[in-house]
Amino acid sequence: MVDQIDIAGRTYAFTRVADPNRVLDEVAAEEDRLEKVSGRRNDGDVLHLPYWAELWDSALGMGQLLVKRFGAGAKEEITRRVLDLGCGMGLTGMVAASLGLHVLFADLEEPALLFAQYNSAGYLPPARARRLDWRTAQLGERFDLILGADILYERKQWDYLEPFWRAHLSDGGSVLLGEPGRQTGDHFPSWIEPRGWRIAYHEESVATRSRPIRLFELWSRCQSVGQ
């Protein structure tokens, strides 16, 4: 299905999964079939749950902040290299691409990357896409801005995300994370700061939630915090 999504005064045609629950049912059915064949049940690290098929509210909030920063008339200089990490169907990276940023979509699931590329088609420069597992990936390049919409929900992933960010962030670059107010997100600032990161807080109100999306922006302590 195609939604018309308004983000900070801009309207985007966004192609998305019409029924995310159906995708989940299909994954569960396939897992049941494999279990019957092998006699083994995969744990959560192996089972690829289709989180990508849901349009998360955090992506809307992050998109709004990107338009305010880099849209027409914005004071901030355009950041050139952007990584949309755990991109899902690509809403946040699509907004970045529409603003003229050089975007790389990254996700573990190939269907997500297909949606992300389709949604960003027509924007220049053309966005790239790469399948990756942030627990093990080394991309061989660095980015001025790393985006992550709703990727903090699972605490054990932080131990992989933090070194990934450090290995792939350019000097002076920042990590921007959208988080809808989960308990895990409450604990994130006190976890990340002792590991050598500075943090700034932003909020963006979205029509789909009664409470604003909170945004964490991170810089390495060895860098100056640019605004």
Short mmCIF file of C-alpha atoms in Angstrom, two decimals:
data_model
loop_
_atom_site.label_atom_id
_atom_site.label_comp_id
_atom_site.label_asym_id
_atom_site.label_seq_id
_atom_site.Cartn_x
_atom_site.Cartn_y
_atom_site.Cartn_z
CA MET A 1 0.00 0.00 0.00
CA VAL A 2 1.03 3.62 -0.51
CA ASP A 3 0.62 6.19 2.26
CA GLN A 4 0.82 9.95 1.85
CA ILE A 5 2.92 10.98 4.84
CA ASP A 6 3.35 14.60 5.91
CA ILE A 7 6.72 15.38 7.49
CA ALA A 8 7.45 18.95 8.55
CA GLY A 9 5.36 20.41 5.73
CA ARG A 10 6.57 18.00 3.06
CA THR A 11 4.38 15.20 1.67
CA TYR A 12 5.97 11.88 0.80
CA ALA A 13 4.46 8.92 -1.05
CA PHE A 14 5.65 5.96 1.00
CA THR A 15 5.15 2.34 -0.05
CA ARG A 16 4.77 0.03 2.94
CA VAL A 17 3.58 -3.41 3.95
CA ALA A 18 -0.22 -3.31 4.15
CA ASP A 19 -0.51 -5.94 6.89
CA PRO A 20 2.62 -6.42 9.06
CA ASN A 21 0.81 -9.07 11.12
CA ARG A 22 0.43 -11.23 8.03
CA VAL A 23 4.19 -11.06 7.47
CA LEU A 24 4.72 -12.15 11.08
CA ASP A 25 2.31 -15.05 10.60
CA GLU A 26 4.20 -16.16 7.51
CA VAL A 27 7.53 -16.08 9.36
CA ALA A 28 6.03 -18.08 12.24
CA ALA A 29 4.56 -20.64 9.84
CA GLU A 30 7.91 -21.09 8.11
CA GLU A 31 9.65 -21.50 11.47
CA ASP A 32 7.13 -24.19 12.45
CA ARG A 33 7.80 -25.99 9.17
CA LEU A 34 11.58 -25.90 9.68
CA GLU A 35 11.21 -27.12 13.26
CA LYS A 36 9.23 -30.15 12.08
CA VAL A 37 11.90 -30.96 9.49
CA SER A 38 14.94 -30.45 11.71
CA GLY A 39 13.55 -31.10 15.18
CA ARG A 40 15.19 -27.87 16.40
CA ARG A 41 13.70 -24.50 17.28
CA ASN A 42 15.74 -21.40 16.47
CA ASP A 43 16.27 -18.84 19.20
CA GLY A 44 15.63 -15.13 18.80
CA ASP A 45 19.11 -14.41 17.47
CA VAL A 46 18.56 -16.73 14.51
CA LEU A 47 14.86 -16.23 13.88
CA HIS A 48 14.43 -13.17 11.66
CA LEU A 49 11.36 -11.51 13.10
CA PRO A 50 9.91 -9.00 10.62
CA TYR A 51 10.36 -5.81 12.61
CA TRP A 52 11.19 -4.15 9.30
CA ALA A 53 7.57 -4.54 8.13
CA GLU A 54 6.23 -2.05 10.68
CA LEU A 55 6.44 1.72 10.20
CA TRP A 56 7.75 2.86 13.57
CA ASP A 57 6.75 6.24 14.99
CA SER A 58 10.38 7.06 15.75
CA ALA A 59 11.09 7.25 12.02
CA LEU A 60 8.50 10.01 11.68
CA GLY A 61 10.08 12.04 14.48
CA MET A 62 13.55 11.61 13.05
CA GLY A 63 12.34 12.63 9.61
CA GLN A 64 10.89 15.84 11.03
CA LEU A 65 14.18 16.76 12.68
CA LEU A 66 16.09 16.07 9.46
CA VAL A 67 13.82 18.39 7.45
CA LYS A 68 14.22 21.14 10.05
CA ARG A 69 17.98 20.81 9.96
CA PHE A 70 18.67 20.27 6.28
CA GLY A 71 15.57 21.46 4.42
CA ALA A 72 15.22 24.65 2.40
CA GLY A 73 16.20 27.67 4.47
CA ALA A 74 17.77 25.58 7.22
CA LYS A 75 20.85 27.05 8.81
CA GLU A 76 22.72 23.81 9.29
CA GLU A 77 25.18 22.81 6.62
CA ILE A 78 24.18 19.64 4.78
CA THR A 79 25.87 16.50 6.04
CA ARG A 80 26.94 14.47 3.06
CA ARG A 81 27.34 10.84 4.14
CA VAL A 82 24.43 9.24 6.00
CA LEU A 83 23.93 5.66 7.18
CA ASP A 84 20.34 4.60 7.92
CA LEU A 85 21.10 1.67 10.23
CA GLY A 86 18.33 -0.88 10.67
CA CYS A 87 16.47 1.08 8.01
CA GLY A 88 13.34 -1.05 7.76
CA MET A 89 11.23 0.19 4.86
CA GLY A 90 13.43 3.27 4.70
CA LEU A 91 11.34 6.25 5.82
CA THR A 92 14.11 8.09 7.67
CA GLY A 93 16.71 7.48 4.97
CA MET A 94 14.18 8.41 2.28
CA VAL A 95 13.69 11.81 3.92
CA ALA A 96 17.46 12.25 4.10
CA ALA A 97 17.78 11.33 0.41
CA SER A 98 15.06 13.84 -0.50
CA LEU A 99 17.21 16.54 1.13
CA GLY A 100 20.19 15.76 -1.10
CA LEU A 101 22.17 13.66 1.36
CA HIS A 102 24.25 10.65 0.30
CA VAL A 103 22.39 7.76 1.95
CA LEU A 104 23.34 4.14 2.55
CA PHE A 105 20.44 1.97 3.71
CA ALA A 106 21.50 -0.95 5.91
CA ASP A 107 19.39 -3.76 7.30
CA LEU A 108 19.67 -7.45 8.08
CA GLU A 109 16.59 -8.27 6.01
CA GLU A 110 16.70 -8.12 2.22
CA PRO A 111 12.96 -7.34 1.79
CA ALA A 112 13.46 -4.23 3.91
CA LEU A 113 16.21 -3.03 1.60
CA LEU A 114 13.99 -3.52 -1.44
CA PHE A 115 11.32 -1.29 0.10
CA ALA A 116 13.93 1.30 1.13
CA GLN A 117 15.42 1.48 -2.34
CA TYR A 118 12.01 1.70 -3.98
CA ASN A 119 10.88 4.49 -1.64
CA SER A 120 14.03 6.52 -2.26
CA ALA A 121 14.09 6.04 -6.04
CA GLY A 122 14.14 9.32 -7.94
CA TYR A 123 16.09 11.31 -5.38
CA LEU A 124 19.59 12.51 -6.15
CA PRO A 125 22.20 11.43 -5.42
CA PRO A 126 20.87 7.83 -5.68
CA ALA A 127 20.79 5.99 -2.36
CA ARG A 128 22.72 2.77 -1.89
CA ALA A 129 21.70 -0.32 0.09
CA ARG A 130 23.64 -3.02 1.87
CA ARG A 131 22.59 -6.06 3.86
CA LEU A 132 24.47 -6.23 7.15
CA ASP A 133 24.50 -7.59 10.65
CA TRP A 134 25.74 -4.82 12.93
CA ARG A 135 27.11 -7.42 15.34
CA THR A 136 29.81 -8.41 12.86
CA ALA A 137 29.85 -5.93 9.94
CA GLN A 138 32.77 -3.75 8.93
CA LEU A 139 31.75 -1.47 6.05
CA GLY A 140 35.15 0.02 5.27
CA GLU A 141 33.75 3.56 5.22
CA ARG A 142 32.69 6.25 7.67
CA PHE A 143 29.64 8.48 7.89
CA ASP A 144 28.94 12.02 9.01
CA LEU A 145 25.55 10.99 10.40
CA ILE A 146 24.36 7.56 11.51
CA LEU A 147 20.59 7.25 11.90
CA GLY A 148 18.77 4.65 13.98
CA ALA A 149 14.97 4.73 14.27
CA ASP A 150 13.84 2.48 17.12
CA ILE A 151 16.91 0.24 17.32
CA LEU A 152 17.44 0.51 21.10
CA TYR A 153 14.55 -1.75 22.14
CA GLU A 154 16.77 -4.76 22.96
CA ARG A 155 19.39 -4.07 25.63
CA LYS A 156 21.82 -6.79 24.55
CA GLN A 157 22.20 -5.14 21.13
CA TRP A 158 23.79 -2.05 22.68
CA ASP A 159 27.04 -3.96 23.21
CA TYR A 160 27.25 -4.41 19.43
CA LEU A 161 25.86 -1.04 18.38
CA GLU A 162 28.27 1.11 20.39
CA PRO A 163 31.48 -0.28 18.82
CA PHE A 164 29.80 -0.28 15.40
CA TRP A 165 29.05 3.44 15.73
CA ARG A 166 32.58 4.17 16.88
CA ALA A 167 34.10 2.25 13.97
CA HIS A 168 31.92 3.92 11.33
CA LEU A 169 31.50 7.54 12.48
CA SER A 170 33.52 10.29 10.83
CA ASP A 171 35.46 12.83 12.87
CA GLY A 172 32.94 15.44 13.96
CA GLY A 173 30.02 13.21 13.02
CA SER A 174 27.06 12.23 15.17
CA VAL A 175 24.64 9.37 15.82
CA LEU A 176 20.94 10.26 15.89
CA LEU A 177 18.60 7.75 17.54
CA GLY A 178 14.80 7.84 17.73
CA GLU A 179 13.15 6.21 20.73
CA PRO A 180 9.42 6.23 21.62
CA GLY A 181 9.74 6.10 25.41
CA ARG A 182 10.41 2.47 26.30
CA GLN A 183 11.96 1.50 29.64
CA THR A 184 15.09 0.33 27.85
CA GLY A 185 15.41 3.81 26.37
CA ASP A 186 15.18 5.31 29.85
CA HIS A 187 18.39 3.51 30.79
CA PHE A 188 20.31 4.21 27.62
CA PRO A 189 21.81 7.64 28.49
CA SER A 190 23.36 6.41 31.74
CA TRP A 191 24.76 3.41 29.87
CA ILE A 192 26.27 5.27 26.92
CA GLU A 193 27.83 8.31 28.62
CA PRO A 194 30.48 6.41 30.62
CA ARG A 195 31.61 4.81 27.36
CA GLY A 196 32.98 8.06 26.02
CA TRP A 197 29.97 9.68 24.38
CA ARG A 198 28.33 13.07 24.81
CA ILE A 199 24.58 13.17 24.45
CA ALA A 200 22.01 15.80 23.54
CA TYR A 201 18.24 15.42 23.78
CA HIS A 202 15.54 16.45 21.33
CA GLU A 203 11.79 15.86 21.11
CA GLU A 204 9.50 15.69 18.08
CA SER A 205 5.72 15.45 18.30
CA VAL A 206 4.06 13.14 15.76
CA ALA A 207 0.38 12.70 14.94
CA THR A 208 0.44 8.98 15.70
CA ARG A 209 1.43 9.35 19.37
CA SER A 210 0.21 11.32 22.36
CA ARG A 211 3.76 11.69 23.68
CA PRO A 212 6.66 13.13 21.67
CA ILE A 213 9.34 10.93 20.20
CA ARG A 214 12.59 11.44 22.06
CA LEU A 215 15.79 11.70 20.09
CA PHE A 216 19.25 11.00 21.44
CA GLU A 217 22.15 12.60 19.58
CA LEU A 218 25.63 11.26 20.32
CA TRP A 219 29.14 12.53 19.71
CA SER A 220 32.39 10.92 20.71
CA ARG A 221 33.96 12.80 23.65
CA CYS A 222 37.13 13.22 21.67
CA GLN A 223 35.15 15.43 19.27
CA SER A 224 33.58 18.82 19.75
CA VAL A 225 29.79 18.91 19.79
CA GLY A 226 28.67 20.71 16.65
CA GLN A 227 25.20 22.23 16.37
#
